[in-house]
PDB file of C-alpha atoms in Angstrom:
ATOM      1  CA  UNK U   5      28.618 -11.336   7.177  1.00 74.00           C
ATOM      2  CA  UNK U   6      30.237 -10.808   3.748  1.00 86.00           C
ATOM      3  CA  UNK U   7      29.127 -12.986   0.698  1.00 89.00           C
ATOM      4  CA  UNK U   8      31.112 -13.756  -2.599  1.00 91.00           C
ATOM      5  CA  UNK U   9      28.247 -12.215  -4.632  1.00 94.00           C
ATOM      6  CA  UNK U  10      24.654 -11.392  -4.242  1.00 94.00           C
ATOM      7  CA  UNK U  11      23.728 -14.710  -5.783  1.00 94.00           C
ATOM      8  CA  UNK U  12      25.462 -16.321  -2.674  1.00 95.00           C
ATOM      9  CA  UNK U  13      23.630 -14.095  -0.503  1.00 95.00           C
ATOM     10  CA  UNK U  14      20.320 -15.005  -2.164  1.00 96.00           C
ATOM     11  CA  UNK U  15      21.247 -18.854  -1.817  1.00 96.00           C
ATOM     12  CA  UNK U  16      21.748 -18.235   1.951  1.00 96.00           C
ATOM     13  CA  UNK U  17      18.733 -16.239   2.492  1.00 95.00           C
ATOM     14  CA  UNK U  18      16.762 -18.760   0.615  1.00 96.00           C
ATOM     15  CA  UNK U  19      17.911 -21.584   3.172  1.00 95.00           C
ATOM     16  CA  UNK U  20      16.666 -19.399   5.894  1.00 96.00           C
ATOM     17  CA  UNK U  21      13.356 -18.819   4.174  1.00 96.00           C
ATOM     18  CA  UNK U  22      12.893 -22.430   3.205  1.00 94.00           C
ATOM     19  CA  UNK U  23      10.121 -22.889   5.770  1.00 94.00           C
ATOM     20  CA  UNK U  24       7.798 -20.326   4.205  1.00 93.00           C
ATOM     21  CA  UNK U  25       7.697 -22.157   0.795  1.00 90.00           C
ATOM     22  CA  UNK U  26       4.576 -23.892   1.939  1.00 92.00           C
ATOM     23  CA  UNK U  27       2.915 -20.654   2.467  1.00 93.00           C
ATOM     24  CA  UNK U  28       2.799 -19.823  -1.464  1.00 94.00           C
ATOM     25  CA  UNK U  29       4.936 -16.670  -1.185  1.00 96.00           C
ATOM     26  CA  UNK U  30       5.489 -14.192  -3.997  1.00 97.00           C
ATOM     27  CA  UNK U  31       9.150 -12.892  -4.131  1.00 97.00           C
ATOM     28  CA  UNK U  32       9.478  -9.212  -5.001  1.00 95.00           C
ATOM     29  CA  UNK U  33      12.727  -7.806  -6.233  1.00 96.00           C
ATOM     30  CA  UNK U  34      14.165  -4.368  -7.012  1.00 91.00           C
ATOM     31  CA  UNK U  35      15.908  -4.034 -10.062  1.00 86.00           C
ATOM     32  CA  UNK U  36      19.743  -4.561 -10.466  1.00 81.00           C
ATOM     33  CA  UNK U  37      20.925  -5.484  -7.042  1.00 89.00           C
ATOM     34  CA  UNK U  38      17.956  -7.145  -5.682  1.00 94.00           C
ATOM     35  CA  UNK U  39      17.142  -9.609  -8.610  1.00 96.00           C
ATOM     36  CA  UNK U  40      20.414 -11.597  -8.074  1.00 96.00           C
ATOM     37  CA  UNK U  41      19.508 -12.103  -4.553  1.00 97.00           C
ATOM     38  CA  UNK U  42      15.798 -12.817  -5.044  1.00 97.00           C
ATOM     39  CA  UNK U  43      16.112 -15.355  -8.009  1.00 97.00           C
ATOM     40  CA  UNK U  44      17.615 -18.068  -5.689  1.00 97.00           C
ATOM     41  CA  UNK U  45      15.035 -17.344  -3.121  1.00 97.00           C
ATOM     42  CA  UNK U  46      12.184 -17.755  -5.495  1.00 97.00           C
ATOM     43  CA  UNK U  47      13.687 -20.902  -7.088  1.00 97.00           C
ATOM     44  CA  UNK U  48      14.172 -22.698  -3.637  1.00 96.00           C
ATOM     45  CA  UNK U  49      10.614 -21.607  -2.280  1.00 96.00           C
ATOM     46  CA  UNK U  50       9.263 -22.398  -5.688  1.00 96.00           C
ATOM     47  CA  UNK U  51       7.659 -19.062  -5.853  1.00 97.00           C
ATOM     48  CA  UNK U  52       6.736 -16.700  -8.597  1.00 97.00           C
ATOM     49  CA  UNK U  53       9.316 -14.045  -8.797  1.00 97.00           C
ATOM     50  CA  UNK U  54       8.390 -10.316  -9.794  1.00 96.00           C
ATOM     51  CA  UNK U  55      10.212  -7.321 -10.336  1.00 94.00           C
ATOM     52  CA  UNK U  56       9.009  -4.034  -8.511  1.00 91.00           C
ATOM     53  CA  UNK U  57       9.902  -0.788 -10.625  1.00 91.00           C
ATOM     54  CA  UNK U  58      10.738   1.868  -8.167  1.00 92.00           C
ATOM     55  CA  UNK U  59      12.693   5.084  -8.604  1.00 91.00           C
ATOM     56  CA  UNK U  60      14.276   6.913  -5.759  1.00 93.00           C
ATOM     57  CA  UNK U  61      13.385  10.655  -5.266  1.00 96.00           C
ATOM     58  CA  UNK U  62      16.675  12.090  -4.706  1.00 97.00           C
ATOM     59  CA  UNK U  63      17.460  15.517  -2.777  1.00 97.00           C
ATOM     60  CA  UNK U  64      18.119  18.609  -4.302  1.00 96.00           C
ATOM     61  CA  UNK U  65      21.847  18.984  -4.632  1.00 94.00           C
ATOM     62  CA  UNK U  66      22.460  15.461  -3.501  1.00 95.00           C
ATOM     63  CA  UNK U  67      20.540  12.951  -5.701  1.00 94.00           C
ATOM     64  CA  UNK U  68      21.857   9.909  -3.681  1.00 95.00           C
ATOM     65  CA  UNK U  69      20.113  10.903  -0.556  1.00 96.00           C
ATOM     66  CA  UNK U  70      16.629   9.733  -0.877  1.00 96.00           C
ATOM     67  CA  UNK U  71      13.819  11.894   0.275  1.00 97.00           C
ATOM     68  CA  UNK U  72      11.010   9.527  -1.195  1.00 97.00           C
ATOM     69  CA  UNK U  73      10.322   6.823  -3.762  1.00 95.00           C
ATOM     70  CA  UNK U  74       8.057   6.372  -6.712  1.00 94.00           C
ATOM     71  CA  UNK U  75       6.603   3.071  -7.739  1.00 90.00           C
ATOM     72  CA  UNK U  76       5.513   2.152 -11.076  1.00 85.00           C
ATOM     73  CA  UNK U  77       1.812   3.184 -11.430  1.00 83.00           C
ATOM     74  CA  UNK U  78       1.742   4.488  -7.849  1.00 81.00           C
ATOM     75  CA  UNK U  79       1.717   7.501  -5.797  1.00 86.00           C
ATOM     76  CA  UNK U  80       4.928   8.747  -4.438  1.00 93.00           C
ATOM     77  CA  UNK U  81       6.064   8.079  -0.943  1.00 94.00           C
ATOM     78  CA  UNK U  82       7.768  11.246   0.404  1.00 97.00           C
ATOM     79  CA  UNK U  83       9.988  11.060   3.551  1.00 97.00           C
ATOM     80  CA  UNK U  84       8.385  14.245   5.208  1.00 97.00           C
ATOM     81  CA  UNK U  85      11.111  14.516   7.889  1.00 97.00           C
ATOM     82  CA  UNK U  86      13.722  14.667   5.215  1.00 97.00           C
ATOM     83  CA  UNK U  87      11.790  17.220   3.117  1.00 97.00           C
ATOM     84  CA  UNK U  88      11.306  19.394   6.338  1.00 96.00           C
ATOM     85  CA  UNK U  89      15.041  19.056   7.324  1.00 96.00           C
ATOM     86  CA  UNK U  90      16.150  20.093   3.927  1.00 97.00           C
ATOM     87  CA  UNK U  91      13.666  22.891   3.350  1.00 97.00           C
ATOM     88  CA  UNK U  92      12.332  21.377   0.033  1.00 97.00           C
ATOM     89  CA  UNK U  93       9.571  23.554  -1.101  1.00 96.00           C
ATOM     90  CA  UNK U  94       6.288  22.194  -2.638  1.00 95.00           C
ATOM     91  CA  UNK U  95       7.292  23.400  -5.988  1.00 96.00           C
ATOM     92  CA  UNK U  96      10.650  21.789  -5.867  1.00 96.00           C
ATOM     93  CA  UNK U  97       9.286  18.382  -4.763  1.00 96.00           C
ATOM     94  CA  UNK U  98       6.815  18.514  -7.367  1.00 94.00           C
ATOM     95  CA  UNK U  99       9.609  18.762 -10.025  1.00 95.00           C
ATOM     96  CA  UNK U 100      11.524  16.001  -8.340  1.00 95.00           C
ATOM     97  CA  UNK U 101       8.540  13.640  -8.356  1.00 91.00           C
TER      98      UNK U 101
END
């Protein structure tokens, strides 16, 4: 399905999630693209909205290919399969993190 914009997608998602409003959910959004989707969901559910700050860990030579992620204040999550497939050494991985 194609949406006019992210807010429109959020409004449609909010309609689908409306039954969960009674469960007192917390809506988490990833910065930039996820916030316009999450805002109408949080509003419709009467739920608090928070932003989860996460940084993609890009592959050496191809930073758009995620080999992991690092959340604010947390430990890195590493895609061991991707690291092994690309032959990323522990030293290079440490620099990326």
